[in-house]
PDB file of C-alpha atoms and ligand atoms in Angstrom:
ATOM      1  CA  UNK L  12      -3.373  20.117   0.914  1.00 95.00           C
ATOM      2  CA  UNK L  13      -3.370  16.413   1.456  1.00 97.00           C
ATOM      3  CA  UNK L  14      -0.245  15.367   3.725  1.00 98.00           C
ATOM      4  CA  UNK L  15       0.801  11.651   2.947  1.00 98.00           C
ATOM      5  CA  UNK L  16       2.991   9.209   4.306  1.00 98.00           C
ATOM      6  CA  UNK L  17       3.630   5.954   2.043  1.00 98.00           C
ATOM      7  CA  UNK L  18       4.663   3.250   3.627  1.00 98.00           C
ATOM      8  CA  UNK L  19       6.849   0.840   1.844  1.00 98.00           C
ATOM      9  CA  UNK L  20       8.476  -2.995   2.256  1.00 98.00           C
ATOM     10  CA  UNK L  21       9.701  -3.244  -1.755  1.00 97.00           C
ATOM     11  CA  UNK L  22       9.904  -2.561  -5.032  1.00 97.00           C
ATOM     12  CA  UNK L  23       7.471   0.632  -4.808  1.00 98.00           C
ATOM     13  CA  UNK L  24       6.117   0.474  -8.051  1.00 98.00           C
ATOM     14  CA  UNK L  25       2.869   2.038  -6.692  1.00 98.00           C
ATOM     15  CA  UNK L  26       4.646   4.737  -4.398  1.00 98.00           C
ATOM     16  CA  UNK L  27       6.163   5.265  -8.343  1.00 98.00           C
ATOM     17  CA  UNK L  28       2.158   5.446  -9.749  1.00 98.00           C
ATOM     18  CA  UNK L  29       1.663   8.491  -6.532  1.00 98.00           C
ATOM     19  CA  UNK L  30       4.396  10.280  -7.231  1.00 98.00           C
ATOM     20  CA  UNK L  31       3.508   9.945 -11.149  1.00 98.00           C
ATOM     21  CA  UNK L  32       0.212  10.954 -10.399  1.00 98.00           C
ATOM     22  CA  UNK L  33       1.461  14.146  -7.941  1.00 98.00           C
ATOM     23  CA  UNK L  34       3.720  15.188 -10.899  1.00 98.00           C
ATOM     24  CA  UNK L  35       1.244  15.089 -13.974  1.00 98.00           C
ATOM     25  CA  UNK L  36      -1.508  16.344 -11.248  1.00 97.00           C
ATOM     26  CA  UNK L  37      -4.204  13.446 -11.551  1.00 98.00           C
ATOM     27  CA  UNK L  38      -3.995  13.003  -7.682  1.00 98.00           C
ATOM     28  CA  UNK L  39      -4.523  16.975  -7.233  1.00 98.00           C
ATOM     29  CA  UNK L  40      -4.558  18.980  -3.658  1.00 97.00           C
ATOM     30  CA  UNK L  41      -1.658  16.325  -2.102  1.00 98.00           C
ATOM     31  CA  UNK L  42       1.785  16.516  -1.014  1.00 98.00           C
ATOM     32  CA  UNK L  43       4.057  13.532  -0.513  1.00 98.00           C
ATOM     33  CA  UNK L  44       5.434  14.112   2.929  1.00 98.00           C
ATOM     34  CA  UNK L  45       7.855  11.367   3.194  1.00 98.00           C
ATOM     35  CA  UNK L  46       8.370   7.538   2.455  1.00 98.00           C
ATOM     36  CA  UNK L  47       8.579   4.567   4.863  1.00 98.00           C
ATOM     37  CA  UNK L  48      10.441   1.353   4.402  1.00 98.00           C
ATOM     38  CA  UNK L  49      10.840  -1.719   7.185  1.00 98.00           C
ATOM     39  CA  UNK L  50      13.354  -2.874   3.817  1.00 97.00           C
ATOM     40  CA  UNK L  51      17.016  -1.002   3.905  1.00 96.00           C
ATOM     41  CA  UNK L  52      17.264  -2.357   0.113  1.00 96.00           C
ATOM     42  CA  UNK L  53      13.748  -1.587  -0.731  1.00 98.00           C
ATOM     43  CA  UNK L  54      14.175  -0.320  -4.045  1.00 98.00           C
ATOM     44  CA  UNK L  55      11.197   2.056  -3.205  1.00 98.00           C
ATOM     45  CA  UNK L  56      13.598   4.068  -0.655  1.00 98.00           C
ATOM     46  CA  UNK L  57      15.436   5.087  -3.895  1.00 98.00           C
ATOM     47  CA  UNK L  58      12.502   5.642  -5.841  1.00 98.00           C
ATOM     48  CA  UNK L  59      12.030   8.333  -3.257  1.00 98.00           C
ATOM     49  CA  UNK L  60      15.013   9.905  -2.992  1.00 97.00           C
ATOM     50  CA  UNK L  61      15.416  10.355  -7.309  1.00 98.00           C
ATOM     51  CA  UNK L  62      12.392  12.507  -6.728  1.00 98.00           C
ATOM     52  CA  UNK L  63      13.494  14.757  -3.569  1.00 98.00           C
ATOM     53  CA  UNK L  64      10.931  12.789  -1.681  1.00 98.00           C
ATOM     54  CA  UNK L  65      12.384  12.477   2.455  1.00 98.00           C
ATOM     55  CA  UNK L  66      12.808   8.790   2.609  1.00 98.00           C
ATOM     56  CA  UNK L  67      13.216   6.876   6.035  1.00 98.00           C
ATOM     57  CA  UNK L  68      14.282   3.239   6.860  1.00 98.00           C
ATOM     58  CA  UNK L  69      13.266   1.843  10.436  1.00 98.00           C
ATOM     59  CA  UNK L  70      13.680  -1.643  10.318  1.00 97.00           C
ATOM     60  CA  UNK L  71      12.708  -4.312  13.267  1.00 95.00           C
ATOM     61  CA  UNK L  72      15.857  -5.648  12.485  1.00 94.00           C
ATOM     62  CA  UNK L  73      17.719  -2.799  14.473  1.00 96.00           C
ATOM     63  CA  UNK L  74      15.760  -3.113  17.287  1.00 97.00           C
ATOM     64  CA  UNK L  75      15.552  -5.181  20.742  1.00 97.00           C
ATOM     65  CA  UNK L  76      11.725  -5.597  20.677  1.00 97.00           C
ATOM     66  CA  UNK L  77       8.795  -5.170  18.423  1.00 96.00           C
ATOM     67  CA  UNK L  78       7.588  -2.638  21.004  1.00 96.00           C
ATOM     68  CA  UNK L  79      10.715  -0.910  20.582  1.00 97.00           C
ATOM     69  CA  UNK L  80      10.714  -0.787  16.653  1.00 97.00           C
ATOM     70  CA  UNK L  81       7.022   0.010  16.789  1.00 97.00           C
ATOM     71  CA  UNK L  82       8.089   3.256  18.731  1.00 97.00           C
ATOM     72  CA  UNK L  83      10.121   4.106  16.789  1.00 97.00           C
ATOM     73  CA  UNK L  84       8.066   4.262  13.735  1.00 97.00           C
ATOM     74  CA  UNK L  85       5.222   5.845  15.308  1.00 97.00           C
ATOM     75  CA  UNK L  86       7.434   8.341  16.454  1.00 97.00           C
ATOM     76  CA  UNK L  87       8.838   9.105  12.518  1.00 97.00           C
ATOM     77  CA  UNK L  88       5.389   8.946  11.189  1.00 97.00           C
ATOM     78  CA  UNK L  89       4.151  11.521  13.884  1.00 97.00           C
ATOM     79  CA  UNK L  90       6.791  13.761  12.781  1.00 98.00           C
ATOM     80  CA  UNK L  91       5.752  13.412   9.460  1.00 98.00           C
ATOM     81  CA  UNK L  92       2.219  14.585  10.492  1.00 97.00           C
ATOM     82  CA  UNK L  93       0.102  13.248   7.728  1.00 98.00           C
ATOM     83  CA  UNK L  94      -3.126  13.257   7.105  1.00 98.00           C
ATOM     84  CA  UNK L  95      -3.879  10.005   5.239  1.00 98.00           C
ATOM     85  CA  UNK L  96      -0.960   6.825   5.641  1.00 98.00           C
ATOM     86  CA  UNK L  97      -0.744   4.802   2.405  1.00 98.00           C
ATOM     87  CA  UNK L  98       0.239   1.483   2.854  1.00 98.00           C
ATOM     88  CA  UNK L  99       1.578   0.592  -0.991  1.00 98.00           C
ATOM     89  CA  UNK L 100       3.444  -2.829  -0.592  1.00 97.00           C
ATOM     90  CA  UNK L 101       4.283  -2.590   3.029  1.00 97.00           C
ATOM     91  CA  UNK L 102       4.174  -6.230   4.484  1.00 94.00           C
ATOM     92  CA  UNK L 103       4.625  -5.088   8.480  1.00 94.00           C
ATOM     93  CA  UNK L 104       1.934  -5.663  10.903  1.00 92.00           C
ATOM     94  CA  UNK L 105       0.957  -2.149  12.531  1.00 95.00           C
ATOM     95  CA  UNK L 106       1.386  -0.935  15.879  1.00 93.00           C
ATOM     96  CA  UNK L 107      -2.087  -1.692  17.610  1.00 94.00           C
ATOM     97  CA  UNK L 108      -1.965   2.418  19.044  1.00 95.00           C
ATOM     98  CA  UNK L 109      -1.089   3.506  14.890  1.00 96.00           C
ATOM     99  CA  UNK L 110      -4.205   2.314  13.790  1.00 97.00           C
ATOM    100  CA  UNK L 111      -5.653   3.725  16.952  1.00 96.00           C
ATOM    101  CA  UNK L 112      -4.188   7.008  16.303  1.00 96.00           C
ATOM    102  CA  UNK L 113      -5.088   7.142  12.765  1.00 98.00           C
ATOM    103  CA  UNK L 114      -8.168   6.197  12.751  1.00 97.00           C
ATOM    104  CA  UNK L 115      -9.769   6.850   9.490  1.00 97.00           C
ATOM    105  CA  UNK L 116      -6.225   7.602   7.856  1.00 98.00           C
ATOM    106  CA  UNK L 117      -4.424   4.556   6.611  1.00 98.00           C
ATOM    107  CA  UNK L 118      -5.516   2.985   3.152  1.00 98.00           C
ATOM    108  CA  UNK L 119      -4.447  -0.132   2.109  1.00 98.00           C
ATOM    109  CA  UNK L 120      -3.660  -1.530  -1.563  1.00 98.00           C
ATOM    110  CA  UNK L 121      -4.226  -5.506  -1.995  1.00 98.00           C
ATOM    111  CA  UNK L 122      -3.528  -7.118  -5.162  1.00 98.00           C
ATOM    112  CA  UNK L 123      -7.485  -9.215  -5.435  1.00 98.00           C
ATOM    113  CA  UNK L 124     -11.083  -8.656  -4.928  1.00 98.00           C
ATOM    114  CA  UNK L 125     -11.369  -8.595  -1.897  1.00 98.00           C
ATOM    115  CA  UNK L 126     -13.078 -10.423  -0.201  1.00 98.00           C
ATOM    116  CA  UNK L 127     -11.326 -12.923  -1.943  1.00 98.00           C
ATOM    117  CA  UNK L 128      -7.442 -14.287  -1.692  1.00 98.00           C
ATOM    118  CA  UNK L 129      -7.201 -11.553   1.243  1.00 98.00           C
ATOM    119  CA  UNK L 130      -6.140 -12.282   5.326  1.00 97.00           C
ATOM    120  CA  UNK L 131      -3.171 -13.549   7.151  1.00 95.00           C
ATOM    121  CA  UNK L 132      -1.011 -15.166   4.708  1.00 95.00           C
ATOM    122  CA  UNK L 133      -2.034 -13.292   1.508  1.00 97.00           C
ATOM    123  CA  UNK L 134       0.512 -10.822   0.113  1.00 96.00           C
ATOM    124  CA  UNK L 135       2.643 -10.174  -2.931  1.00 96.00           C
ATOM    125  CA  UNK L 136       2.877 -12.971  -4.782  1.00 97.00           C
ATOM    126  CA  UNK L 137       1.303 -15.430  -2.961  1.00 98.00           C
ATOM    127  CA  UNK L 138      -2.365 -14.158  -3.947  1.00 98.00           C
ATOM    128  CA  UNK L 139      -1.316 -14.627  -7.643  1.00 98.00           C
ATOM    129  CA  UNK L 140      -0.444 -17.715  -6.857  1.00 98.00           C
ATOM    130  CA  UNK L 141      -3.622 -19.048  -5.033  1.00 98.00           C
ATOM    131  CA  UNK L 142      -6.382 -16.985  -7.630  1.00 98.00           C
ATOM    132  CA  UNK L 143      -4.258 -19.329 -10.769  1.00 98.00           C
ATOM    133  CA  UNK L 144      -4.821 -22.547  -7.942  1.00 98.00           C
ATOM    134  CA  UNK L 145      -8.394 -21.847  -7.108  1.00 98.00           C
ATOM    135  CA  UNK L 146      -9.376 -21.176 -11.546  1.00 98.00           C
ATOM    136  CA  UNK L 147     -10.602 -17.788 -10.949  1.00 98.00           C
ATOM    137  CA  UNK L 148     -11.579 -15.792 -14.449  1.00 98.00           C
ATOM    138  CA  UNK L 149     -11.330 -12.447 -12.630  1.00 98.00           C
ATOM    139  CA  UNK L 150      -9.019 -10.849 -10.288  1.00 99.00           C
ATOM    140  CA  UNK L 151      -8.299  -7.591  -9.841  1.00 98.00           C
ATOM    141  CA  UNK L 152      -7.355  -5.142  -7.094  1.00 99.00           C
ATOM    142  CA  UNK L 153      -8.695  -3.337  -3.474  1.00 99.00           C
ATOM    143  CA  UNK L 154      -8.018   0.199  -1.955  1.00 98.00           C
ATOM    144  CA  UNK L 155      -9.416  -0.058   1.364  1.00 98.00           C
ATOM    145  CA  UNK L 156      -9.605   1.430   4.714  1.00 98.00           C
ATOM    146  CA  UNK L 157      -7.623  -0.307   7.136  1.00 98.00           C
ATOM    147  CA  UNK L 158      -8.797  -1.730  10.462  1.00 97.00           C
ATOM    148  CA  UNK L 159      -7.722  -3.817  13.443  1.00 96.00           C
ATOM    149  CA  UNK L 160      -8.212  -6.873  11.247  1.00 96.00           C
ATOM    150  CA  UNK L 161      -7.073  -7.812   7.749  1.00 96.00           C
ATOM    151  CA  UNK L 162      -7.971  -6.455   4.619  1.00 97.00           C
ATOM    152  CA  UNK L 163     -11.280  -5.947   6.792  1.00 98.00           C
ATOM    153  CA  UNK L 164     -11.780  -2.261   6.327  1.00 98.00           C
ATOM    154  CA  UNK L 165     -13.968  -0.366   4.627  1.00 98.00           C
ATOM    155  CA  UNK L 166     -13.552  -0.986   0.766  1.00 98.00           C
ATOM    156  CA  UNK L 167     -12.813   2.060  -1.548  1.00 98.00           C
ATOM    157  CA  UNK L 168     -12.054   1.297  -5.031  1.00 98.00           C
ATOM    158  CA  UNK L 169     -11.778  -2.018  -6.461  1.00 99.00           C
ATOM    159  CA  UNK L 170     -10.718  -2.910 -10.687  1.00 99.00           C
ATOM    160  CA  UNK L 171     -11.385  -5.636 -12.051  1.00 99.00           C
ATOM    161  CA  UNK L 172      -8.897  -7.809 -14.327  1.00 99.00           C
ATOM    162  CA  UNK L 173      -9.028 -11.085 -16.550  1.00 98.00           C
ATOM    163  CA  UNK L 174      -6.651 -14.002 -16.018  1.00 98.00           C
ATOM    164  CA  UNK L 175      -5.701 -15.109 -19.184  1.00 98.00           C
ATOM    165  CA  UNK L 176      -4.778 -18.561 -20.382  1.00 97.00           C
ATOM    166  CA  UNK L 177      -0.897 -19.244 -19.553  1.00 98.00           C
ATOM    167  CA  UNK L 178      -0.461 -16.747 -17.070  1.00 98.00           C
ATOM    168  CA  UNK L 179       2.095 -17.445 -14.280  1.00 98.00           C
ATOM    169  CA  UNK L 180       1.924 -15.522 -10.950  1.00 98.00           C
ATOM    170  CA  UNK L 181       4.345 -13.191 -12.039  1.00 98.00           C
ATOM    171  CA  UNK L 182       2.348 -12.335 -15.351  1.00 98.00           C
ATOM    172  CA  UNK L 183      -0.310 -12.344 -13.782  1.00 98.00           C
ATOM    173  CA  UNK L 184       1.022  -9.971 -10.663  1.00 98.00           C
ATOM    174  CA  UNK L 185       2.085  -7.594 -13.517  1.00 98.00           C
ATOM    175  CA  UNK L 186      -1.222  -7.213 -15.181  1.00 98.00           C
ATOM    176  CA  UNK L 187      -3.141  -6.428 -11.769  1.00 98.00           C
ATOM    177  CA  UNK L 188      -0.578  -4.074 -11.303  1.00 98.00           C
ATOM    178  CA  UNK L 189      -0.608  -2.120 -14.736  1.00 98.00           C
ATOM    179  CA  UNK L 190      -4.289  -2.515 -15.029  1.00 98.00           C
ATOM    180  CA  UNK L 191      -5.624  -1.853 -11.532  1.00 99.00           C
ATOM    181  CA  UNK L 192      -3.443  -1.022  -8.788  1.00 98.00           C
ATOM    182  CA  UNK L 193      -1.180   1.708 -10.313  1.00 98.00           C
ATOM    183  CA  UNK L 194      -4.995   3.211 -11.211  1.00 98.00           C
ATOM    184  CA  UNK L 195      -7.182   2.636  -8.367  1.00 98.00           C
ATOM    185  CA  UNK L 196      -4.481   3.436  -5.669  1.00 98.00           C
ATOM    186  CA  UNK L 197      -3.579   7.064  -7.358  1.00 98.00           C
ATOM    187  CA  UNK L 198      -7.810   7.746  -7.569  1.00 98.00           C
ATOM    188  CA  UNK L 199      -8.039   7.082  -4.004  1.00 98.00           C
ATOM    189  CA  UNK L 200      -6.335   9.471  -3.012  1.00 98.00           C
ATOM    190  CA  UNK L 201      -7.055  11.803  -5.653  1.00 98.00           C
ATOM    191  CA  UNK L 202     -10.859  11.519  -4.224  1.00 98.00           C
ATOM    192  CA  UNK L 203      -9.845  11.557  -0.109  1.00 98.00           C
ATOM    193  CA  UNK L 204      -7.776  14.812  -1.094  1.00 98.00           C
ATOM    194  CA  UNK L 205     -10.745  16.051  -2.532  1.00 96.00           C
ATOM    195  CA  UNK L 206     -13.128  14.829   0.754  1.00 94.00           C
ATOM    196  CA  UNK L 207     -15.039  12.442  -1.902  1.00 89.00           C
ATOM    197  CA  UNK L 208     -14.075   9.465   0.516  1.00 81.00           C
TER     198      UNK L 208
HETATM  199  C1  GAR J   2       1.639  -4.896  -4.682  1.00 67.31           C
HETATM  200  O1  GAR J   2       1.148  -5.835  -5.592  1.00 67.31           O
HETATM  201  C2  GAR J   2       0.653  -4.726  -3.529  1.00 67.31           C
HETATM  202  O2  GAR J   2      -0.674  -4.811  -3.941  1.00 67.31           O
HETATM  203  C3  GAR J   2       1.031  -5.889  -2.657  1.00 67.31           C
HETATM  204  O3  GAR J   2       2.444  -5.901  -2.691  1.00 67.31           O
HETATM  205  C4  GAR J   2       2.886  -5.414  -3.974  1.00 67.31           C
HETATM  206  C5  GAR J   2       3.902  -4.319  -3.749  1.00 67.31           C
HETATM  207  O4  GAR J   2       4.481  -3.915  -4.970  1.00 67.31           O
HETATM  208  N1  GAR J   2       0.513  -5.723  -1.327  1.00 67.31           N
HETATM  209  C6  GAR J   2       0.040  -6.744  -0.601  1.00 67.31           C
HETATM  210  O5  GAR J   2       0.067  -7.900  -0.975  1.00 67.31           O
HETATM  211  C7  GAR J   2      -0.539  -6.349   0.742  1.00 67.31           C
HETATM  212  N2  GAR J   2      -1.270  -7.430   1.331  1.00 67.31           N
HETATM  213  P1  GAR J   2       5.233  -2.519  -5.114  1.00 67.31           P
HETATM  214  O6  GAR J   2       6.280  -2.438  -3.996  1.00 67.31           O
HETATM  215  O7  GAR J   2       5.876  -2.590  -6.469  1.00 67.31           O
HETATM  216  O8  GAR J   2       4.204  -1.410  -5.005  1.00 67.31           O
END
């Protein structure tokens, strides 16, 4: 059985496509050990507790330092003692020693091809916003490994999807989402549960 920890910063419409995909059983062999958010009103948080899921704030905001709050959520995800981290919309930078630790263990969803629209600066929104600037036909989503750098790691699953004439950022954001994110991000871990990764 595949322990996971999904971290969280927001709405948590993808922590919604895991725990779809635990339910129906198209990500088989995986329990969801507990949910993450840096966000007290992170609607995710609630997603998690309507399904009996143990849900967790630790926000930077209660702490003195960064070092402090990045203590204190190694220290809940240790407890939690997963064997893969999902990031699914969670907009902190990690603890240096976390992705030391977990080596190997913390995927990533980003909402392009990467390596496009992907770095410092790229997130949510934003990478809607500058794939509509730039004219791009295709977008689409990434599953990847995460490393010390950003949205450097190891690529596992990428979709792709069409921009269509008219779209906004937030139409556009929603069709990435439907069509690739909520379906690649579930398969990952369907296949790392199964040691296909
Ligand atoms: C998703 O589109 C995800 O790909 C993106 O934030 C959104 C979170 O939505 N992540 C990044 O931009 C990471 N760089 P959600 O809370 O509804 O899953």
């Amino acid at each position: 059985m595949l322990n996971i920890v999904v971290c969280v910063s927001g709405g948590g419409t993808n922590l919604q496509a895991i725990i779809d995909g635990v339910k129906s059983g198209t990500i088989r062999n995986t329990k969801i050990a507990g949910v993450i958010s840096n966000n007290a009103g992170a609607f995710a948080l609630k997603r998690a507790e309507n399904n009996g899921i143990p849900a967790f704030c630790i926000s930077p905001k209660s702490f003195q330092s960064r070092a402090e709050f990045n203590d204190a959520f190694l220290e809940k995800l240790n407890e939690l003692n997963p064997d893969l981290i999902v990031l699914a919309g969670f907009l902190v930078i990690l603890p240096e020693k976390m992705i030391e630790n977990y080596r190997d263990k913390i995927i990533n969803i980003h909402p392009s091809l990467i390596p496009s629209f992907c770095g410092t600066g790229f997130y949510g929104l934003k990478v809607h916003e500058e794939a509509l600037k730039r004219g791009v036909k295709v977008t689409g989503a990434t599953v990847h490994y995460v490393d010390e750098g950003t949205d450097t790691g190891r690529i596992i699953k990428q979709r792709a999807v069409e921009v269509q004439q008219g779209d906004t950022p937030e139409i556009l954001q929603k069709r990435v989402m439907e069509q690739a994110e909520w379906v690649i991000l579930p398969q990952a871990i369907d296949e790392i549960a199964a040691g296909h990764q």
